[in-house]
Amino acid sequence: MNTKLSSKRFSVGYESVNTNSSKINDSVTPITVTWENIEVKTRKKGKSLLNRVSGIAKPGEMVALMGTSGAGKTTLLNVLMDRNMKGLEKKGTVKVNGKAIGEKISLISGFAQQQEIFIPTLTVKEYLMIQAKLRMKANKSTRIERVDEIMDMLGLQKCRNSKIGNPGLVKGISGGEARRLTFACELLSNPSLLFADEPTSGLDSFMAATVVQIMRDLANSGRTLIAIIHQPTADLYFQFDKIIFLSLGRTAFMGTPEESIQFFSDCGHPIPKNFNPPEWIQEKLSVQPIEEIESYQRIMNIIQVFETTKFSKTSTIELQMIPSTKLPPFIENPGFFVETGALLKRASIDVIRSPAQMRMKLIQKIVMGLFIGSLYWQQPLDWRGVRNTNSALYFLIAELTFSTMFGIMTFMEHELPLIAREYHDGLFYVISYYVSRCLSYLPLFTFDGAIMVIISYWMIGLNNTLQQVLKSILIAVLVEQSATSCGLFLACLFETTSVAIAFAVPISGLFALLSELYGNTNNFPVYIQWMQWTSWFRYGFEGLVVNQWTKIDNPKFSNFFRDLILDQFSFKADNYPMDVIGLGSIVLFFYVAGYVALLVRIRMSR
């Protein structure tokens, strides 16, 4: 029944995949992964997920982890990679070439996730070139050569200039191409060990065969591959060197595909003729809802038989005989400036190629600038005009705040899985990503606010000396950056956008109440007065009001009237520098707080 694929080159869509490329045989350090007596329980309820699971994966082997839902496949894979262990307690040992290296295993291995997570606005080649800069310590020509080799090897040349896209949202490459792109990213650093989470799920039979053939050739080059496989065809099943069936958190079988057929036949479950072997085996290892007791008895019988067979005993002996050998070199961090530059390029391309966001922000600010200017058109220099002018200035602060804060809080929820994965792969520091992302948003969340102020400035009839215009623009930029940094902080702090927005509404409302427009803070209780110094509404509104009324080109307007206007808000004529410093401090505080929140979230996601 061994039906291993023998084709060295076969067509994929309109392009062939060269699965026997010499480049796939890059020199690698042989890796043997062993795991012994692995036990995993949940911390809260103590539920057992894995129970005394042991096994081995050798160089050149392609190992499949199989079993029904809840059998423990994903938990075992996470234990081997030392990832996603939050809320779990683990016992047992995992060793690489006889050494326990813990989470450093990610620095010598690749991980092809089931869910393809990319930056959808980048092309295939752009994405791989940036990945190469993060994963390889080499010059540009070497990186270009490596990317071209891997694209040729995995059949990605045809779509090299196509945007990756996002299924259901942004049109892009096909599912099979996305899966191969996942492997391409991991192969850039030439890992000796590769993990894969259901690499064939969601693909048609031909594309699944393509992916497995690629994995087969990678294993043939001396690499160690460990993959979770779900419902493979018989042809794909026999491509693997070793099958590990899990059930009820325990090992039910470990051996070759051919040996699995003989083993289950010996257990009294021979595979019927013309029946897919893995489907039959998984059916015998699954708990049937209407036959729970019988199912548990059948599964436990299979597990007990396996633990007394030569397969289990051979594995136990092998675990004790694995010598301690050298490890491959760890992936080296390219350095702060290199990785920040690469990530800034990626983030900037993403912002530029999101025209809807840029267009809507500009249109919104232009419309609001025209609306505010029309609403408060050419206000006269009397008490009614003064009151209306101050209202217009507050309206500008509010518009710079709310649309900006709520607009920027949406990015982190979708991007965090990618960033967490890349960080745990050792590709960059969190500070590098954070700085690059903040810089990429800087123009988008700066110029639009300045444009709105400039449009409305002369329409309202504000004092238009060059110095006052520039001072107003500076306040507007700082207010928008305050809202931007606060929005980033909340996005980094909370797991979902909806929760971040729910928290932002009362916070921004409180800051608005402390702006002085709704009440003189000198009349507030002492235990509340101090809060005004945390509000960018207060600093921004005071900055615009002071800037407007400290220099009036009208002989009838004296310092007495100026002080009268400012006094109703508890403002002082010489407070403009303090307002700029206050806004700058708020911007700095929220950016730093956002970084700390992101760092904690990403480290806890391990």
Short mmCIF file of N, CA, C and O in Angstrom, two decimals, residues 278-388:
data_model
loop_
_atom_site.label_atom_id
_atom_site.label_comp_id
_atom_site.label_asym_id
_atom_site.label_seq_id
_atom_site.Cartn_x
_atom_site.Cartn_y
_atom_site.Cartn_z
N PRO A 278 -5.78 6.07 7.53
CA PRO A 278 -5.81 7.02 8.64
C PRO A 278 -7.23 7.33 9.12
O PRO A 278 -7.44 7.55 10.33
N GLU A 279 -8.20 7.33 8.23
CA GLU A 279 -9.58 7.58 8.64
C GLU A 279 -10.09 6.44 9.52
O GLU A 279 -10.77 6.67 10.53
N TRP A 280 -9.77 5.22 9.14
CA TRP A 280 -10.22 4.06 9.91
C TRP A 280 -9.57 4.07 11.30
O TRP A 280 -10.25 3.85 12.32
N ILE A 281 -8.26 4.34 11.34
CA ILE A 281 -7.54 4.33 12.63
C ILE A 281 -8.09 5.43 13.55
O ILE A 281 -8.31 5.20 14.75
N GLN A 282 -8.29 6.63 12.99
CA GLN A 282 -8.79 7.74 13.82
C GLN A 282 -10.20 7.47 14.31
O GLN A 282 -10.58 7.91 15.40
N GLU A 283 -10.97 6.76 13.52
CA GLU A 283 -12.32 6.39 13.96
C GLU A 283 -12.24 5.47 15.18
O GLU A 283 -13.03 5.61 16.12
N LYS A 284 -11.28 4.55 15.16
CA LYS A 284 -11.13 3.63 16.29
C LYS A 284 -10.55 4.32 17.53
O LYS A 284 -10.68 3.81 18.64
N LEU A 285 -9.92 5.47 17.33
CA LEU A 285 -9.34 6.20 18.44
C LEU A 285 -10.20 7.38 18.90
O LEU A 285 -9.77 8.19 19.72
N SER A 286 -11.39 7.47 18.37
CA SER A 286 -12.29 8.57 18.73
C SER A 286 -13.39 8.09 19.67
O SER A 286 -13.74 6.90 19.68
N VAL A 287 -13.89 9.02 20.49
CA VAL A 287 -14.98 8.71 21.42
C VAL A 287 -16.31 8.99 20.73
O VAL A 287 -16.59 10.12 20.34
N GLN A 288 -17.10 7.94 20.57
CA GLN A 288 -18.41 8.09 19.93
C GLN A 288 -19.44 8.53 20.98
O GLN A 288 -19.54 7.91 22.05
N PRO A 289 -20.17 9.60 20.72
CA PRO A 289 -21.11 10.15 21.72
C PRO A 289 -22.11 9.14 22.26
O PRO A 289 -22.44 9.14 23.44
N ILE A 290 -22.59 8.26 21.39
CA ILE A 290 -23.61 7.31 21.83
C ILE A 290 -23.01 6.03 22.40
O ILE A 290 -23.72 5.16 22.89
N GLU A 291 -21.66 5.91 22.30
CA GLU A 291 -20.98 4.72 22.82
C GLU A 291 -19.75 5.13 23.62
O GLU A 291 -18.64 4.63 23.39
N GLU A 292 -19.93 6.03 24.57
CA GLU A 292 -18.77 6.59 25.28
C GLU A 292 -18.01 5.53 26.06
O GLU A 292 -16.78 5.46 25.99
N ILE A 293 -18.72 4.72 26.83
CA ILE A 293 -18.04 3.72 27.66
C ILE A 293 -17.28 2.73 26.79
O ILE A 293 -16.10 2.42 27.04
N GLU A 294 -17.94 2.22 25.75
CA GLU A 294 -17.29 1.27 24.84
C GLU A 294 -16.10 1.91 24.14
O GLU A 294 -15.05 1.27 23.94
N SER A 295 -16.25 3.19 23.77
CA SER A 295 -15.16 3.90 23.08
C SER A 295 -13.95 4.03 23.99
O SER A 295 -12.81 3.78 23.57
N TYR A 296 -14.17 4.44 25.25
CA TYR A 296 -13.07 4.59 26.19
C TYR A 296 -12.36 3.25 26.41
O TYR A 296 -11.13 3.17 26.46
N GLN A 297 -13.13 2.20 26.54
CA GLN A 297 -12.54 0.87 26.74
C GLN A 297 -11.70 0.45 25.53
O GLN A 297 -10.60 -0.10 25.69
N ARG A 298 -12.22 0.71 24.34
CA ARG A 298 -11.50 0.35 23.11
C ARG A 298 -10.19 1.13 23.01
O ARG A 298 -9.13 0.56 22.71
N ILE A 299 -10.26 2.43 23.28
CA ILE A 299 -9.06 3.27 23.17
C ILE A 299 -8.02 2.87 24.20
O ILE A 299 -6.82 2.74 23.89
N MET A 300 -8.45 2.67 25.45
CA MET A 300 -7.50 2.29 26.51
C MET A 300 -6.87 0.94 26.21
O MET A 300 -5.68 0.72 26.51
N ASN A 301 -7.62 0.04 25.61
CA ASN A 301 -7.06 -1.26 25.24
C ASN A 301 -5.96 -1.09 24.20
O ASN A 301 -4.90 -1.72 24.29
N ILE A 302 -6.21 -0.22 23.20
CA ILE A 302 -5.20 0.03 22.16
C ILE A 302 -3.94 0.64 22.78
O ILE A 302 -2.81 0.25 22.46
N ILE A 303 -4.12 1.62 23.68
CA ILE A 303 -2.98 2.28 24.32
C ILE A 303 -2.17 1.28 25.14
O ILE A 303 -0.93 1.26 25.10
N GLN A 304 -2.86 0.42 25.89
CA GLN A 304 -2.17 -0.57 26.73
C GLN A 304 -1.41 -1.58 25.87
O GLN A 304 -0.30 -1.99 26.23
N VAL A 305 -2.01 -1.97 24.75
CA VAL A 305 -1.32 -2.90 23.85
C VAL A 305 -0.07 -2.25 23.30
O VAL A 305 1.01 -2.86 23.24
N PHE A 306 -0.19 -0.96 22.89
CA PHE A 306 0.98 -0.26 22.33
C PHE A 306 2.11 -0.17 23.35
O PHE A 306 3.29 -0.36 23.01
N GLU A 307 1.79 0.11 24.60
CA GLU A 307 2.83 0.28 25.63
C GLU A 307 3.58 -1.01 25.93
O GLU A 307 4.64 -0.98 26.56
N THR A 308 3.03 -2.14 25.48
CA THR A 308 3.71 -3.42 25.72
C THR A 308 4.35 -3.96 24.46
O THR A 308 4.95 -5.05 24.50
N THR A 309 4.24 -3.24 23.35
CA THR A 309 4.78 -3.73 22.08
C THR A 309 6.23 -3.29 21.89
O THR A 309 6.76 -2.45 22.62
N LYS A 310 6.84 -3.82 20.85
CA LYS A 310 8.23 -3.48 20.53
C LYS A 310 8.36 -2.02 20.13
O LYS A 310 9.41 -1.41 20.31
N PHE A 311 7.27 -1.44 19.58
CA PHE A 311 7.35 -0.05 19.14
C PHE A 311 7.64 0.87 20.32
O PHE A 311 8.50 1.74 20.26
N SER A 312 6.92 0.67 21.39
CA SER A 312 7.10 1.50 22.58
C SER A 312 8.44 1.23 23.23
O SER A 312 9.15 2.16 23.65
N LYS A 313 8.83 -0.04 23.31
CA LYS A 313 10.09 -0.41 23.96
C LYS A 313 11.28 0.12 23.16
O LYS A 313 12.27 0.59 23.72
N THR A 314 11.18 0.04 21.82
CA THR A 314 12.26 0.55 20.97
C THR A 314 12.43 2.05 21.16
O THR A 314 13.55 2.57 21.24
N SER A 315 11.30 2.76 21.24
CA SER A 315 11.34 4.20 21.44
C SER A 315 11.99 4.55 22.78
O SER A 315 12.80 5.47 22.86
N THR A 316 11.65 3.79 23.82
CA THR A 316 12.23 4.04 25.15
C THR A 316 13.73 3.84 25.14
O THR A 316 14.49 4.63 25.73
N ILE A 317 14.19 2.80 24.46
CA ILE A 317 15.63 2.53 24.37
C ILE A 317 16.33 3.66 23.60
O ILE A 317 17.41 4.13 24.00
N GLU A 318 15.72 4.09 22.50
CA GLU A 318 16.30 5.16 21.69
C GLU A 318 16.45 6.45 22.48
O GLU A 318 17.45 7.17 22.36
N LEU A 319 15.46 6.75 23.31
CA LEU A 319 15.51 7.97 24.09
C LEU A 319 16.70 7.99 25.04
O LEU A 319 17.28 9.05 25.32
N GLN A 320 17.09 6.82 25.54
CA GLN A 320 18.20 6.74 26.47
C GLN A 320 19.56 6.75 25.78
O GLN A 320 20.58 7.01 26.41
N MET A 321 19.55 6.52 24.47
CA MET A 321 20.82 6.37 23.76
C MET A 321 21.19 7.58 22.91
O MET A 321 22.21 7.55 22.22
N ILE A 322 20.37 8.60 22.94
CA ILE A 322 20.66 9.78 22.12
C ILE A 322 21.84 10.54 22.71
O ILE A 322 21.79 11.00 23.84
N PRO A 323 22.94 10.67 21.96
CA PRO A 323 24.11 11.39 22.49
C PRO A 323 23.89 12.91 22.43
O PRO A 323 23.03 13.40 21.70
N SER A 324 24.68 13.63 23.18
CA SER A 324 24.63 15.09 23.15
C SER A 324 25.57 15.57 22.05
O SER A 324 26.79 15.36 22.13
N THR A 325 25.02 16.17 21.01
CA THR A 325 25.82 16.65 19.88
C THR A 325 25.62 18.15 19.70
O THR A 325 24.75 18.76 20.32
N LYS A 326 26.40 18.73 18.82
CA LYS A 326 26.35 20.18 18.65
C LYS A 326 25.03 20.62 18.03
O LYS A 326 24.39 19.89 17.26
N LEU A 327 24.64 21.83 18.35
CA LEU A 327 23.42 22.42 17.81
C LEU A 327 23.77 23.32 16.63
O LEU A 327 24.89 23.83 16.53
N PRO A 328 22.81 23.53 15.73
CA PRO A 328 23.05 24.50 14.65
C PRO A 328 23.13 25.90 15.23
O PRO A 328 22.67 26.15 16.33
N PRO A 329 23.73 26.83 14.52
CA PRO A 329 23.83 28.21 15.03
C PRO A 329 22.45 28.84 15.19
O PRO A 329 21.55 28.62 14.38
N PHE A 330 22.28 29.58 16.27
CA PHE A 330 21.02 30.28 16.50
C PHE A 330 20.86 31.42 15.50
O PHE A 330 21.84 31.99 15.03
N ILE A 331 19.60 31.73 15.19
CA ILE A 331 19.32 32.90 14.36
C ILE A 331 19.80 34.15 15.10
O ILE A 331 19.46 34.36 16.26
N GLU A 332 20.63 34.95 14.44
CA GLU A 332 21.17 36.14 15.07
C GLU A 332 20.28 37.34 14.79
O GLU A 332 19.83 37.54 13.66
N ASN A 333 20.05 38.12 15.83
CA ASN A 333 19.27 39.34 15.65
C ASN A 333 20.07 40.32 14.80
O ASN A 333 21.25 40.56 15.07
N PRO A 334 19.46 40.90 13.75
CA PRO A 334 20.21 41.79 12.86
C PRO A 334 20.60 43.12 13.48
O PRO A 334 21.39 43.86 12.89
N GLY A 335 20.07 43.45 14.64
CA GLY A 335 20.39 44.72 15.27
C GLY A 335 19.25 45.71 15.17
O GLY A 335 18.42 45.64 14.24
N PHE A 336 19.20 46.62 16.10
CA PHE A 336 18.06 47.54 16.22
C PHE A 336 17.83 48.35 14.95
O PHE A 336 16.70 48.42 14.45
N PHE A 337 18.86 48.95 14.41
CA PHE A 337 18.68 49.86 13.28
C PHE A 337 18.30 49.11 12.01
O PHE A 337 17.46 49.58 11.22
N VAL A 338 18.90 47.95 11.79
CA VAL A 338 18.58 47.16 10.60
C VAL A 338 17.14 46.68 10.64
O VAL A 338 16.37 46.85 9.68
N GLU A 339 16.74 46.10 11.77
CA GLU A 339 15.38 45.58 11.86
C GLU A 339 14.35 46.70 11.90
O GLU A 339 13.25 46.56 11.34
N THR A 340 14.67 47.81 12.54
CA THR A 340 13.73 48.93 12.55
C THR A 340 13.54 49.48 11.14
O THR A 340 12.42 49.80 10.73
N GLY A 341 14.64 49.57 10.38
CA GLY A 341 14.53 50.03 8.99
C GLY A 341 13.69 49.10 8.14
O GLY A 341 12.85 49.55 7.35
N ALA A 342 13.89 47.80 8.30
CA ALA A 342 13.10 46.82 7.53
C ALA A 342 11.63 46.88 7.90
O ALA A 342 10.75 46.86 7.03
N LEU A 343 11.36 46.95 9.19
CA LEU A 343 9.97 47.00 9.64
C LEU A 343 9.31 48.33 9.28
O LEU A 343 8.10 48.36 8.99
N LEU A 344 10.07 49.41 9.28
CA LEU A 344 9.51 50.71 8.88
C LEU A 344 9.13 50.69 7.40
O LEU A 344 8.09 51.23 7.01
N LYS A 345 9.97 50.06 6.59
CA LYS A 345 9.65 49.94 5.16
C LYS A 345 8.36 49.14 4.98
O LYS A 345 7.48 49.53 4.19
N ARG A 346 8.25 48.04 5.70
CA ARG A 346 7.04 47.21 5.60
C ARG A 346 5.81 47.97 6.05
O ARG A 346 4.76 47.94 5.39
N ALA A 347 5.91 48.66 7.19
CA ALA A 347 4.76 49.39 7.72
C ALA A 347 4.38 50.56 6.82
O ALA A 347 3.19 50.85 6.62
N SER A 348 5.39 51.24 6.26
CA SER A 348 5.11 52.39 5.39
C SER A 348 4.41 51.95 4.11
O SER A 348 3.47 52.62 3.66
N ILE A 349 4.86 50.83 3.53
CA ILE A 349 4.19 50.31 2.34
C ILE A 349 2.74 49.97 2.66
O ILE A 349 1.82 50.25 1.87
N ASP A 350 2.52 49.38 3.82
CA ASP A 350 1.16 49.02 4.23
C ASP A 350 0.27 50.26 4.35
O ASP A 350 -0.89 50.25 3.92
N VAL A 351 0.81 51.33 4.95
CA VAL A 351 0.02 52.56 5.10
C VAL A 351 -0.26 53.19 3.74
O VAL A 351 -1.40 53.60 3.45
N ILE A 352 0.77 53.27 2.90
CA ILE A 352 0.62 53.91 1.58
C ILE A 352 -0.37 53.13 0.72
O ILE A 352 -1.14 53.73 -0.04
N ARG A 353 -0.35 51.80 0.83
CA ARG A 353 -1.22 50.98 -0.02
C ARG A 353 -2.58 50.71 0.62
O ARG A 353 -3.29 49.78 0.22
N SER A 354 -2.90 51.50 1.63
CA SER A 354 -4.25 51.46 2.19
C SER A 354 -4.92 52.79 1.87
O SER A 354 -5.16 53.62 2.74
N PRO A 355 -5.20 53.04 0.58
CA PRO A 355 -5.69 54.35 0.14
C PRO A 355 -7.03 54.72 0.76
O PRO A 355 -7.32 55.91 0.94
N ALA A 356 -7.84 53.72 1.07
CA ALA A 356 -9.15 54.03 1.64
C ALA A 356 -9.00 54.77 2.97
O ALA A 356 -9.68 55.77 3.24
N GLN A 357 -8.07 54.29 3.81
CA GLN A 357 -7.84 54.94 5.10
C GLN A 357 -7.30 56.35 4.91
O GLN A 357 -7.78 57.30 5.55
N MET A 358 -6.31 56.51 4.04
CA MET A 358 -5.74 57.82 3.81
C MET A 358 -6.77 58.77 3.21
O MET A 358 -6.90 59.94 3.62
N ARG A 359 -7.52 58.26 2.23
CA ARG A 359 -8.51 59.11 1.55
C ARG A 359 -9.60 59.55 2.51
O ARG A 359 -10.00 60.71 2.54
N MET A 360 -10.09 58.61 3.32
CA MET A 360 -11.17 58.95 4.25
C MET A 360 -10.71 59.93 5.31
O MET A 360 -11.46 60.85 5.68
N LYS A 361 -9.48 59.80 5.80
CA LYS A 361 -9.00 60.74 6.80
C LYS A 361 -8.87 62.14 6.22
O LYS A 361 -9.25 63.13 6.86
N LEU A 362 -8.32 62.24 5.03
CA LEU A 362 -8.18 63.55 4.40
C LEU A 362 -9.54 64.17 4.09
O LEU A 362 -9.77 65.36 4.36
N ILE A 363 -10.44 63.36 3.54
CA ILE A 363 -11.78 63.87 3.23
C ILE A 363 -12.48 64.32 4.50
O ILE A 363 -13.13 65.38 4.54
N GLN A 364 -12.36 63.51 5.54
CA GLN A 364 -13.01 63.85 6.81
C GLN A 364 -12.50 65.18 7.36
O GLN A 364 -13.28 66.04 7.77
N LYS A 365 -11.17 65.35 7.35
CA LYS A 365 -10.61 66.58 7.91
C LYS A 365 -10.93 67.79 7.04
O LYS A 365 -11.18 68.89 7.54
N ILE A 366 -10.93 67.62 5.73
CA ILE A 366 -11.28 68.73 4.84
C ILE A 366 -12.74 69.14 5.04
O ILE A 366 -13.07 70.33 5.16
N VAL A 367 -13.62 68.13 5.11
CA VAL A 367 -15.05 68.42 5.31
C VAL A 367 -15.27 69.09 6.66
O VAL A 367 -16.01 70.09 6.76
N MET A 368 -14.62 68.58 7.70
CA MET A 368 -14.80 69.18 9.03
C MET A 368 -14.19 70.57 9.09
O MET A 368 -14.73 71.47 9.77
N GLY A 369 -13.07 70.78 8.40
CA GLY A 369 -12.50 72.12 8.35
C GLY A 369 -13.44 73.11 7.70
O GLY A 369 -13.64 74.23 8.19
N LEU A 370 -14.06 72.70 6.59
CA LEU A 370 -15.03 73.56 5.90
C LEU A 370 -16.28 73.76 6.75
O LEU A 370 -16.85 74.86 6.79
N PHE A 371 -16.70 72.70 7.44
CA PHE A 371 -17.91 72.79 8.28
C PHE A 371 -17.70 73.77 9.44
O PHE A 371 -18.53 74.65 9.70
N ILE A 372 -16.57 73.61 10.15
CA ILE A 372 -16.29 74.49 11.29
C ILE A 372 -16.11 75.92 10.81
O ILE A 372 -16.62 76.87 11.43
N GLY A 373 -15.39 76.08 9.70
CA GLY A 373 -15.21 77.42 9.15
C GLY A 373 -16.50 78.07 8.74
O GLY A 373 -16.72 79.28 8.95
N SER A 374 -17.41 77.28 8.14
CA SER A 374 -18.71 77.82 7.71
C SER A 374 -19.60 78.12 8.91
O SER A 374 -20.33 79.12 8.93
N LEU A 375 -19.55 77.25 9.91
CA LEU A 375 -20.40 77.42 11.09
C LEU A 375 -20.01 78.67 11.88
O LEU A 375 -20.89 79.40 12.37
N TYR A 376 -18.71 78.94 11.94
CA TYR A 376 -18.24 80.10 12.71
C TYR A 376 -17.61 81.14 11.79
O TYR A 376 -16.60 81.74 12.10
N TRP A 377 -18.24 81.39 10.68
CA TRP A 377 -17.69 82.25 9.63
C TRP A 377 -17.47 83.69 10.14
O TRP A 377 -18.36 84.34 10.64
N GLN A 378 -16.20 84.15 10.00
CA GLN A 378 -15.81 85.54 10.26
C GLN A 378 -16.48 86.14 11.49
O GLN A 378 -17.29 87.06 11.41
N GLN A 379 -16.10 85.62 12.64
CA GLN A 379 -16.70 86.08 13.89
C GLN A 379 -16.26 87.51 14.23
O GLN A 379 -15.08 87.85 14.12
N PRO A 380 -17.21 88.35 14.64
CA PRO A 380 -16.87 89.75 14.98
C PRO A 380 -16.15 89.81 16.33
O PRO A 380 -16.19 88.87 17.12
N LEU A 381 -15.51 90.94 16.57
CA LEU A 381 -14.76 91.12 17.81
C LEU A 381 -15.66 91.74 18.88
O LEU A 381 -15.46 92.87 19.33
N ASP A 382 -16.70 90.99 19.26
CA ASP A 382 -17.54 91.38 20.39
C ASP A 382 -17.69 90.15 21.28
O ASP A 382 -17.15 89.09 20.99
N TRP A 383 -18.42 90.32 22.39
CA TRP A 383 -18.49 89.21 23.33
C TRP A 383 -19.13 87.96 22.74
O TRP A 383 -18.72 86.84 23.03
N ARG A 384 -20.10 88.13 21.90
CA ARG A 384 -20.72 86.96 21.26
C ARG A 384 -19.72 86.30 20.30
O ARG A 384 -19.61 85.07 20.24
N GLY A 385 -19.00 87.15 19.55
CA GLY A 385 -17.99 86.62 18.64
C GLY A 385 -16.86 85.93 19.37
O GLY A 385 -16.34 84.91 18.92
N VAL A 386 -16.46 86.51 20.53
CA VAL A 386 -15.41 85.89 21.33
C VAL A 386 -15.84 84.51 21.80
O VAL A 386 -15.08 83.54 21.73
N ARG A 387 -17.08 84.41 22.29
CA ARG A 387 -17.58 83.13 22.77
C ARG A 387 -17.64 82.11 21.63
O ARG A 387 -17.26 80.94 21.78
N ASN A 388 -18.09 82.54 20.46
CA ASN A 388 -18.17 81.64 19.31
C ASN A 388 -16.78 81.21 18.84
O ASN A 388 -16.56 80.06 18.45
#
